[in-house]
Short mmCIF file of C-alpha atoms in Angstrom, two decimals:
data_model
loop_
_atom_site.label_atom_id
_atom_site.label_comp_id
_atom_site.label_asym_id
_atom_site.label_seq_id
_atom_site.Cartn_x
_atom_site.Cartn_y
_atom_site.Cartn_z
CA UNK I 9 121.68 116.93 132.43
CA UNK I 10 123.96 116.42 129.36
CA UNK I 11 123.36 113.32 127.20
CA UNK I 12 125.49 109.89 127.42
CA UNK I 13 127.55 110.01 124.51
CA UNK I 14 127.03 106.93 123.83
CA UNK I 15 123.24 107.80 123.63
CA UNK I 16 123.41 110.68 121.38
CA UNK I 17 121.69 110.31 118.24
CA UNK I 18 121.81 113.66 116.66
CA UNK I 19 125.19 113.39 115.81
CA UNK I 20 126.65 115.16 112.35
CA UNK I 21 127.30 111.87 110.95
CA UNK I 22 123.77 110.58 111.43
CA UNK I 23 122.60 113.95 110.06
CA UNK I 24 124.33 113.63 106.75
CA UNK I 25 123.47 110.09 106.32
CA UNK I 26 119.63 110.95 106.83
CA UNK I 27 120.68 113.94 104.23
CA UNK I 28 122.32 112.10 101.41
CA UNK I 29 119.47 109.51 101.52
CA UNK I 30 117.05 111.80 101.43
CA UNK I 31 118.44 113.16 98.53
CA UNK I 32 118.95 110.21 96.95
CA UNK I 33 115.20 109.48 97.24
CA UNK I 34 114.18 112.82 95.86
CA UNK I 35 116.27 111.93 92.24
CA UNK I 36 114.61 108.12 92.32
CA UNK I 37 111.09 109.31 92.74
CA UNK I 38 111.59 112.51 90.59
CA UNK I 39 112.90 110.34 87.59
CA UNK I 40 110.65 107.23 87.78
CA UNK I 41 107.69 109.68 87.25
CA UNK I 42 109.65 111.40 85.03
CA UNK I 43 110.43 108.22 82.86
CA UNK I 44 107.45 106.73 81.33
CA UNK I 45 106.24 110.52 80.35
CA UNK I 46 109.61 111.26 78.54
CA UNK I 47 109.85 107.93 77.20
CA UNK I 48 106.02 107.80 75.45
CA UNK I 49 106.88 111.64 74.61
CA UNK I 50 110.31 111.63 73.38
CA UNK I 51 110.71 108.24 72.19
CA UNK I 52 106.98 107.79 71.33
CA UNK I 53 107.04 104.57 73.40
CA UNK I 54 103.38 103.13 73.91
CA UNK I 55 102.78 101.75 77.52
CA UNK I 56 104.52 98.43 77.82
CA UNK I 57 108.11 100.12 76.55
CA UNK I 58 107.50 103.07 79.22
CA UNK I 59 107.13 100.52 82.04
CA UNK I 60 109.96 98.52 80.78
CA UNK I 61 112.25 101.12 81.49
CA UNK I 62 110.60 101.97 84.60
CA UNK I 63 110.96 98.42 85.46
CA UNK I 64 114.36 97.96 84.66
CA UNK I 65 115.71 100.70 87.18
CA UNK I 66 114.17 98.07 90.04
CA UNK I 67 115.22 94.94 88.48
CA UNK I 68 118.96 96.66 88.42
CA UNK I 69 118.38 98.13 91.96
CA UNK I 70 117.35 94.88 93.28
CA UNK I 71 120.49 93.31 91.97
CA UNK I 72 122.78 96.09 93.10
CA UNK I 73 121.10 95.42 96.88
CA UNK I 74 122.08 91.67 96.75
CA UNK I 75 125.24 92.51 95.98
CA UNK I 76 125.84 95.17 98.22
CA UNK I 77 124.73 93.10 101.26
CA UNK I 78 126.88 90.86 100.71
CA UNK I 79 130.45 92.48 100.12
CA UNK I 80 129.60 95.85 101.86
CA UNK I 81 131.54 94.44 104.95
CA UNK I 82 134.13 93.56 103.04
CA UNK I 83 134.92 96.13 100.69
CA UNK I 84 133.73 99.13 103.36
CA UNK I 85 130.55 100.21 104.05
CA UNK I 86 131.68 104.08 103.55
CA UNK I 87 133.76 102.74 100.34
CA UNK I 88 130.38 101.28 98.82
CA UNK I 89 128.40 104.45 99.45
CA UNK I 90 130.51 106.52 97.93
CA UNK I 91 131.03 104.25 94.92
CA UNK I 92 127.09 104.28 94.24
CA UNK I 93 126.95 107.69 95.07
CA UNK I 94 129.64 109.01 92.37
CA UNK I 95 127.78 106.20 89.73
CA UNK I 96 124.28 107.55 90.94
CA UNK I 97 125.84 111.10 89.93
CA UNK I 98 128.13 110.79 86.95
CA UNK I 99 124.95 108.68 85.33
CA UNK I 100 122.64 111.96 85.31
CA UNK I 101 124.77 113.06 82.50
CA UNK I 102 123.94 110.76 79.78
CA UNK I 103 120.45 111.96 79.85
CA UNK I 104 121.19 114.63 78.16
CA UNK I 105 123.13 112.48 75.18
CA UNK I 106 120.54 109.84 74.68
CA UNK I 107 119.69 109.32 71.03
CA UNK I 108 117.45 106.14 71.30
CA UNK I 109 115.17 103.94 73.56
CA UNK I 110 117.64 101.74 73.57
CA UNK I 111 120.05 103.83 75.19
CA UNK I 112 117.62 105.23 77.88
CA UNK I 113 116.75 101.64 79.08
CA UNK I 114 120.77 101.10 79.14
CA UNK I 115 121.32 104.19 81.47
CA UNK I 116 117.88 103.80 83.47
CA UNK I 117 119.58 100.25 84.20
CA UNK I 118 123.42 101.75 85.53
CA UNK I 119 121.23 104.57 87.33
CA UNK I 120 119.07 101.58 88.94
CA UNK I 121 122.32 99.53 89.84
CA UNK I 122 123.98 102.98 91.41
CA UNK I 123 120.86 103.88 93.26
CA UNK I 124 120.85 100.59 94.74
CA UNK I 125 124.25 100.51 95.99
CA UNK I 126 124.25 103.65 97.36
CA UNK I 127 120.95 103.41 99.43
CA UNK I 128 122.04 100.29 100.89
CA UNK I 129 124.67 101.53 102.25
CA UNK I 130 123.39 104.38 103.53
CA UNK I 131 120.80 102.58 105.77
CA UNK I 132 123.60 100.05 106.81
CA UNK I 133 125.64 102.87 107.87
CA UNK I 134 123.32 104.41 110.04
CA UNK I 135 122.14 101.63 111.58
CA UNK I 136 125.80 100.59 112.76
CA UNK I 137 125.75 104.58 114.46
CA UNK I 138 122.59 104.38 115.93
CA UNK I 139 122.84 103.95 119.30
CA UNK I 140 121.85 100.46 120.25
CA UNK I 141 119.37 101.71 122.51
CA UNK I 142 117.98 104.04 119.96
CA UNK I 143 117.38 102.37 117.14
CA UNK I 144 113.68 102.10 116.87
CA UNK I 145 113.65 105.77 117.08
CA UNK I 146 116.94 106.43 114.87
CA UNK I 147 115.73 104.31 111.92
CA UNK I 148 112.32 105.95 112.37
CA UNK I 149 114.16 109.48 111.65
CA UNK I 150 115.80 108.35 108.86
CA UNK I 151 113.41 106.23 106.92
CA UNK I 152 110.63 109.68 108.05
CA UNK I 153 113.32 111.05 105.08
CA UNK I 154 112.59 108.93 102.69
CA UNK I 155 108.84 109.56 103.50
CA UNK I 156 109.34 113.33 103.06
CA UNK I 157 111.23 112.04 99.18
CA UNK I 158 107.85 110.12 98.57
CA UNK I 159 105.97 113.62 98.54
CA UNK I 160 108.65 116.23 97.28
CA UNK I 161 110.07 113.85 94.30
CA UNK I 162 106.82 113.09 92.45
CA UNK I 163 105.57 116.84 93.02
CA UNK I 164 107.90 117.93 91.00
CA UNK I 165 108.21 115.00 88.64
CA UNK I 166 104.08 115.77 87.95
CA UNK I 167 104.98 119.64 87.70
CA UNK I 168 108.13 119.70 85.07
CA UNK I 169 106.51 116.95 82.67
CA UNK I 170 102.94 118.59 82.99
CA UNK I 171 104.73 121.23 81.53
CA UNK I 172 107.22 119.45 79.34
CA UNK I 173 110.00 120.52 81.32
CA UNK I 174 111.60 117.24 80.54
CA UNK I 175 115.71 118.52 80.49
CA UNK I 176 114.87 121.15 83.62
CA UNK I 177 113.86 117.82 85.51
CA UNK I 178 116.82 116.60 84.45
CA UNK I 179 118.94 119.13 85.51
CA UNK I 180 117.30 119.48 88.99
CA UNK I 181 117.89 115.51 89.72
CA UNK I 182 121.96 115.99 88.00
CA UNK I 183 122.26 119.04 91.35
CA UNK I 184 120.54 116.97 94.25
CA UNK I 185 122.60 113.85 92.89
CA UNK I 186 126.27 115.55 93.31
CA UNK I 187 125.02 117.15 96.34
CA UNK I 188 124.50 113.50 97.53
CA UNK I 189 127.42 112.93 96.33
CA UNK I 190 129.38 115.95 98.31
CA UNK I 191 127.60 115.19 101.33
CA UNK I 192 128.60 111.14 101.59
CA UNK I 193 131.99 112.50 101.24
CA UNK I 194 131.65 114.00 104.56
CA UNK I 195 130.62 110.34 106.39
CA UNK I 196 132.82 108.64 108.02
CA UNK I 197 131.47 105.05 108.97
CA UNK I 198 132.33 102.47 111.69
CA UNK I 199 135.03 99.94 110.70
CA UNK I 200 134.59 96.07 110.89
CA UNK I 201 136.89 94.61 110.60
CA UNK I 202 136.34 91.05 109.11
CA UNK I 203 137.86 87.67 110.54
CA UNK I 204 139.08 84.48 108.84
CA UNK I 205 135.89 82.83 108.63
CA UNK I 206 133.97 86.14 107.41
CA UNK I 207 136.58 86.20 104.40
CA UNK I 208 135.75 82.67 103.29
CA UNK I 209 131.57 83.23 103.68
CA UNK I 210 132.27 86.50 101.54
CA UNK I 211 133.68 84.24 98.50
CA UNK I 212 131.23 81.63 98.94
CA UNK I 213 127.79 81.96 97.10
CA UNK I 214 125.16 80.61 98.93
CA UNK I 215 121.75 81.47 99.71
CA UNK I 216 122.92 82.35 103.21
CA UNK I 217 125.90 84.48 102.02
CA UNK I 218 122.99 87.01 99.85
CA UNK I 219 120.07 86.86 102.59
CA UNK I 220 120.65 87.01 106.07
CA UNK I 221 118.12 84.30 107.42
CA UNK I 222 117.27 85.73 110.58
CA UNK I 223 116.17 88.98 109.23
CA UNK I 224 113.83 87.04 106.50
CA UNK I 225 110.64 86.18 108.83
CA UNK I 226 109.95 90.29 109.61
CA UNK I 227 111.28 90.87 106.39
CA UNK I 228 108.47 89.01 104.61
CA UNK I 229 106.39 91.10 106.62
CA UNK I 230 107.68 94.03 105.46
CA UNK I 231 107.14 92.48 101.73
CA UNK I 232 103.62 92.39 102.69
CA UNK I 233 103.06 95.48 103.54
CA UNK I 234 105.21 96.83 100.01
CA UNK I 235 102.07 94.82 98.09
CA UNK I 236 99.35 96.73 99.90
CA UNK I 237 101.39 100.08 99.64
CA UNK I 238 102.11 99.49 96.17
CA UNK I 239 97.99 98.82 94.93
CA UNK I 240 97.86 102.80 96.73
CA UNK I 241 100.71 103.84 94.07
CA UNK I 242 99.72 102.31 91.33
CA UNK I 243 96.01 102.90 91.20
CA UNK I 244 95.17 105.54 93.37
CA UNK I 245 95.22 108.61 91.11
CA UNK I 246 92.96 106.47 88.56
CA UNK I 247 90.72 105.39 91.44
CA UNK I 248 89.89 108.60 92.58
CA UNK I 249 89.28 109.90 89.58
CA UNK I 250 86.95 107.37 88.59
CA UNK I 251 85.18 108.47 91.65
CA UNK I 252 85.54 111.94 90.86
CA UNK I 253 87.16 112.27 94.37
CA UNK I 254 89.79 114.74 92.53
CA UNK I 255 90.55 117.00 95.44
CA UNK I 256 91.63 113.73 97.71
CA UNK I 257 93.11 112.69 95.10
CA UNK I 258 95.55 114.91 94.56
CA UNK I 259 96.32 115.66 98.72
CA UNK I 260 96.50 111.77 99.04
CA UNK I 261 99.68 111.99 99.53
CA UNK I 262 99.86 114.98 101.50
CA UNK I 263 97.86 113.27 104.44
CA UNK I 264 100.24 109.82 104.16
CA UNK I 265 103.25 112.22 104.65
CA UNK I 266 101.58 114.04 107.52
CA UNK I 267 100.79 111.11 109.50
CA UNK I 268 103.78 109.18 108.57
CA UNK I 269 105.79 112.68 110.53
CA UNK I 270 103.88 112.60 113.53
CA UNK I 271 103.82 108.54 114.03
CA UNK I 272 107.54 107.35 113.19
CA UNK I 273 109.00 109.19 116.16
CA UNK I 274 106.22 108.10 118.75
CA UNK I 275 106.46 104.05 117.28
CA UNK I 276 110.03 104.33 117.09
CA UNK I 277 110.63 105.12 120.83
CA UNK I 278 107.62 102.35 121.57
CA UNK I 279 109.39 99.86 119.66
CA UNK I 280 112.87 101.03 122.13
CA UNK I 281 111.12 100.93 125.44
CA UNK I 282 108.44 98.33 124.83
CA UNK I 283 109.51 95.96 121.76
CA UNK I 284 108.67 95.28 118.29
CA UNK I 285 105.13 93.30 118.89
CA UNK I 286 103.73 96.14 120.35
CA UNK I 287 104.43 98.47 117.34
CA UNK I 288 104.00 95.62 114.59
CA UNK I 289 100.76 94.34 115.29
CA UNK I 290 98.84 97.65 115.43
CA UNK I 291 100.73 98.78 112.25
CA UNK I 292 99.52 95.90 110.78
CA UNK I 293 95.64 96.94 111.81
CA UNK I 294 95.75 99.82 110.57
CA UNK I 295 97.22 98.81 107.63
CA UNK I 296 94.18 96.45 106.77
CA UNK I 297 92.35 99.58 107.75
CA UNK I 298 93.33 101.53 105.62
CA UNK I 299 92.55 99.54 102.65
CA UNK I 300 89.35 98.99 103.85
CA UNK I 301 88.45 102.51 104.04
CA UNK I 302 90.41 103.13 100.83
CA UNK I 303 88.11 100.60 98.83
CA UNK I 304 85.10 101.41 100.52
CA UNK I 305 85.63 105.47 100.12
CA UNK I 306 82.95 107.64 98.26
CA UNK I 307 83.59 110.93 99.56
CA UNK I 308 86.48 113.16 99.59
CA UNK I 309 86.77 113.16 103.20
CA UNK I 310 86.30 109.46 103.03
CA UNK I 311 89.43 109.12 100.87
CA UNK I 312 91.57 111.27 102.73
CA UNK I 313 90.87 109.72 106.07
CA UNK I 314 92.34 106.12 104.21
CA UNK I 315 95.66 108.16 103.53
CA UNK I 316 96.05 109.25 107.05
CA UNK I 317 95.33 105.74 108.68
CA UNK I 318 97.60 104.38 105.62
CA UNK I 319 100.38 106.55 107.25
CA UNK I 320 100.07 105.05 110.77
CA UNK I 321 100.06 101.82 108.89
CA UNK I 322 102.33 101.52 106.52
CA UNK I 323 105.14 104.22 107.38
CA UNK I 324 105.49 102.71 110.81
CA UNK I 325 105.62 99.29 109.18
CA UNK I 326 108.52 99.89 107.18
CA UNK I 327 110.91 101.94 110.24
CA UNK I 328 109.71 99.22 112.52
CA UNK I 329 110.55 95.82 110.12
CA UNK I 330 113.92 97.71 109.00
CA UNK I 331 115.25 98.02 112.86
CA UNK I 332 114.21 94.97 113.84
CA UNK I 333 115.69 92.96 111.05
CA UNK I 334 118.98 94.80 111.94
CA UNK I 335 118.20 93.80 115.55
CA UNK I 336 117.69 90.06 114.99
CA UNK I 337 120.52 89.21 112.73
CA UNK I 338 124.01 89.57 113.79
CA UNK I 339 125.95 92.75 113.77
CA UNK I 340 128.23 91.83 111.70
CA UNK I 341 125.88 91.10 109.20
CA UNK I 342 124.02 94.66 109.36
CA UNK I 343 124.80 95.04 105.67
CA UNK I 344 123.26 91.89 104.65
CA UNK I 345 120.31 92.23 107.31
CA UNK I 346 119.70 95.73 105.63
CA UNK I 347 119.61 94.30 102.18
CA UNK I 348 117.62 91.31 102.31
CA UNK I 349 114.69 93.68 104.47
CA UNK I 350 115.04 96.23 100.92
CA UNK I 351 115.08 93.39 98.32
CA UNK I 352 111.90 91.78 99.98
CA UNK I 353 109.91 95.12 100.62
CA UNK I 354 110.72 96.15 96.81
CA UNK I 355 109.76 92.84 95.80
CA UNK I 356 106.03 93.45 97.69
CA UNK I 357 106.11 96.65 96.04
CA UNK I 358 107.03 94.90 92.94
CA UNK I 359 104.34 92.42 92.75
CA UNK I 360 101.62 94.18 94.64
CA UNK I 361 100.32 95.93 91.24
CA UNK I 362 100.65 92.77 88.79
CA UNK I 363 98.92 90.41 91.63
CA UNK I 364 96.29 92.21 92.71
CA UNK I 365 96.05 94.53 89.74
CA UNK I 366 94.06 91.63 88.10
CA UNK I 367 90.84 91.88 89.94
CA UNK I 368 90.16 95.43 88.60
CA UNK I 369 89.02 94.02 85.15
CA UNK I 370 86.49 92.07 86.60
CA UNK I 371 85.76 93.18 90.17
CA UNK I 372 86.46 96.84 89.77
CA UNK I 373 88.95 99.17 91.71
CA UNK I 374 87.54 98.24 95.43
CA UNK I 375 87.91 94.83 95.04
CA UNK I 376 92.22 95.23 94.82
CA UNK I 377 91.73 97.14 98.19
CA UNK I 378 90.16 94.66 99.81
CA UNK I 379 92.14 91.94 98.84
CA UNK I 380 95.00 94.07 100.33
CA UNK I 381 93.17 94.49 103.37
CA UNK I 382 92.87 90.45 103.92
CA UNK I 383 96.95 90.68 102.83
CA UNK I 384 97.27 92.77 105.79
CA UNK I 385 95.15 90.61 108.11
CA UNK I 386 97.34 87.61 106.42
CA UNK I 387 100.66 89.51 107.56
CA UNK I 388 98.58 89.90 111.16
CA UNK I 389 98.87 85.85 111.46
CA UNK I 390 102.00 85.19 109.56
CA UNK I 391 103.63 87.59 112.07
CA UNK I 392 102.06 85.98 115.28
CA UNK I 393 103.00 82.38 114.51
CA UNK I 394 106.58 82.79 113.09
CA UNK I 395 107.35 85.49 115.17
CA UNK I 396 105.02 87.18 117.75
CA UNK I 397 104.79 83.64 119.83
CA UNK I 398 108.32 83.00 119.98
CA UNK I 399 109.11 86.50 122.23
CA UNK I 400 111.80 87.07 120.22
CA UNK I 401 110.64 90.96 119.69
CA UNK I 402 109.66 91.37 123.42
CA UNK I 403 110.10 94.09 125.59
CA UNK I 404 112.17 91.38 127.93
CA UNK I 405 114.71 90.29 125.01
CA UNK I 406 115.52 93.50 123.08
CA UNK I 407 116.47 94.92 126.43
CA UNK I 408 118.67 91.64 127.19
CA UNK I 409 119.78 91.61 124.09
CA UNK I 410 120.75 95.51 123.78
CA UNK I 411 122.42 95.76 127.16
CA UNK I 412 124.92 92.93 126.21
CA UNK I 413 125.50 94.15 123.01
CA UNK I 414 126.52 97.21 124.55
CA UNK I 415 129.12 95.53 126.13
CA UNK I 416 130.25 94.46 123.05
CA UNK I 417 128.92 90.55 123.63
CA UNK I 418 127.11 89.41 120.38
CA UNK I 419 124.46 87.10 120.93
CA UNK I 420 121.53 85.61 119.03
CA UNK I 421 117.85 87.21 120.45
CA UNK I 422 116.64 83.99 119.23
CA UNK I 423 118.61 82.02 121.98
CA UNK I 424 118.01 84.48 124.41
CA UNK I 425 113.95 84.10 123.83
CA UNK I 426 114.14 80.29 123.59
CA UNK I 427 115.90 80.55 127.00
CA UNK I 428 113.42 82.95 128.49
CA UNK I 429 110.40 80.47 127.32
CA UNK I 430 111.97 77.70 128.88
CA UNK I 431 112.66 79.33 132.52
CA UNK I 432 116.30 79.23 132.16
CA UNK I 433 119.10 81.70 131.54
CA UNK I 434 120.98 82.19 127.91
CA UNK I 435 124.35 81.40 127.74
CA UNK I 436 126.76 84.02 127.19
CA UNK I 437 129.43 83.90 124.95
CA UNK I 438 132.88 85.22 126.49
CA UNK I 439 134.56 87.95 124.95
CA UNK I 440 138.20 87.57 123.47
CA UNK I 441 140.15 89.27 125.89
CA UNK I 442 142.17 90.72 122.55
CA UNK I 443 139.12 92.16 120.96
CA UNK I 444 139.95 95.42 119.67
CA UNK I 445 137.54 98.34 119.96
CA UNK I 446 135.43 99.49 116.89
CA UNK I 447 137.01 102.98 116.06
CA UNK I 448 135.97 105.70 113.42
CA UNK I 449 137.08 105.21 110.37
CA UNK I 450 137.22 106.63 106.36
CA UNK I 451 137.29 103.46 105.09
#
């Protein structure tokens, strides 16, 4: 029996979104290994002036997200991705002009800003064509992309500046950028079309009008699990080596990606048909897992087994917190839901190094691992009393929720959990009888 349209999620549209991210992905972490080599090689930068520049593509990117979440509605969704993507493009070519440090932090910073406008909106689009009973295992698919970037992007960052390949790097990133580019001109996104009120919120700066509040509680979660992710990518490599675990070391990677493939589209459907709680809590465990057996590794095998729980850990994490922070806010605010989940995960990822990073000194490299195991077991609590307890993430209301949306009948999951604890029925919200359908648009 054919698929329900309305069902289908391997559309061409979803396709090339999932394509020009990953692509998009593959540039970001191809360059920021790429970076702090050609910066201490070129420039002869010493550590601190590498990371700066490093750390200026995030600060920029961080910004860019805020922004982006809260005019993408406004301006277009499609419009903003293919503004970031031409920017994320066009600013490949100064590379090749730079003539002092100066100038590569300048360009590092428009290439942060571009890259993130354009990823936003590429995960705000395909959440608003994922079907609504799909999107567990939709955004699962397309964040399993940016998984797949994770491992392809710094291979061959390590293999062109191992062998001072600095401008070939270069010109691999400037062909995968305007192939992003040609690709998001193929999307075409779903329209919204804003209202009166939405106008006025979208001129107003407020905290509300940059973060969507609802998505902030499994969003912090999600930051949680970016500063136990982040101690594996900052530290790992010199870990193992100080271990002399070199072969595990340099397949760590390897085993997160394999894992990470053959978990997101299992936890995605879970999270559809059962609800987020019963996906989040085990990622969590598995999470604190994972750093336990990361810190407490001695043996190749030892190591390697930490990378593969790390990937039923952390991957399904971040598919899981990104779908339900589109679920629990409303759909009008997708954009914004999208970006405050990014800015708080790249915040975690952020931090993660600088916080924890400071017990290696004193306590060796273990210790950071095992702090980010009790950050994990933190995230564990955090999760059960601001969010677990409440139902919201239930099998019962996503399905509620869902099936009205469907019908095109917004309402907040929050209410309709509230309503479920107290033995009563949510109240519905009529529709307009002039609401106009949602068509395919190029805007």
């Amino acid at each position: 029996m054919d698929e329900p349209k309305n069902n289908r999620l391997w559309t061409k549209q979803y396709l090339l979104v999932i394509a020009t991210n990953f692509l998009l992905y593959i540039v970001y972490y191809q360059l920021m290994l790429w970076t702090t080599s050609y910066a201490m090689h070129v420039w002869h930068a010493d550590v601190s002036e590498a990371g700066l520049a490093a750390g200026l593509f995030i600060i920029s990117a961080l910004t860019a997200r805020l922004l982006a979440g809260h005019f993408i509605d406004g301006l277009g969704r499609g419009f903003v991705l293919r503004a970031g993507t031409i920017l994320y493009a066009a600013a490949m070519l100064p590379y090749f002009h730079i003539t002092s440090m100066l100038e590569f932090e300048a360009v590092r910073v428009l290439h942060g800003f571009a890259y993130g406008l354009a990823s936003t909106a590429a995960s705000t689009i395909v959440a608003t064509i994922i079907p609504i009973r799909r999107q567990g295992e939709g955004i699962g698919y397309f964040t399993l992309g940016v998984t797949i970037a994770s491992a392809i992007g710094p291979f061959l960052g390590i293999w062109f500046t191992h062998r001072g390949m600095y401008d070939a790097s270069v010109w691999i990133c400037t062909v995968v950028g305007f192939t992003a580019l040609a690709l998001s001109l193929l999307i075409r996104t779903p329209a919204h079309r804003m209202n009166d009120e939405e106008r006025r919120e979208m001129h107003s700066l407020r905290f509300s009008t940059f973060f969507e509040t609802e998505a902030l509680p499994i969003s912090f979660i999600a930051m949680l699990g970016g500063v136990c992710y982040s101690t594996v990518l900052a530290y790992i490599g010199a870990y193992s080596q100080s271990l002399s675990l070199f072969w595990a070391g340099s397949v760590f990677f390897l085993g997160f990606a394999l894992t990470s493939i053959v978990s997101r589209p299992v936890t995605g459907r879970l999270l559809d048909e059962l609800g987020g709680s019963v996906v989040v809590y085990p990622a969590l465990i598995f999470l604190a897992l994972a750093m336990i057996v990361i810190g407490a590794a001695r043996s190749n095998g030892m190591l390697l087994s930490g990378a593969l729980v790390l990937g039923l850990g952390f991957a399904t994490i971040t598919s899981a917190c990104h779908a339900l922070a589109v679920f629990v806010s409303p759909q009008k605010h997708v954009g914004r839901a999208t970006a405050t989940y990014f800015v708080l995960l790249d915040v975690g990822v952020g931090i993660g190094p600088y916080t924890l990073g400071l017990l290696v000194p004193h306590l060796g490299f273990s210790a950071v691992y095992y702090a980010a195991a009790v950050v994990a077991m933190i995230g564990i609590v955090i999760y059960w009393a601001a969010i677990g307890r409440t139902g919201i993430f239930s099998q019962w209301t996503m399905k509620r929720v869902r099936a009205l949306r469907l019908n095109e009948i917004e309402i907040d999951p929050a209410a309709v959990s509230r309503a479920k604890r107290e033995g009563r029925e949510a109240e519905i919200p009529k529709v307009p009888a002039n609401r106009e359908p949602h068509e395919l648009t190029k805007r």
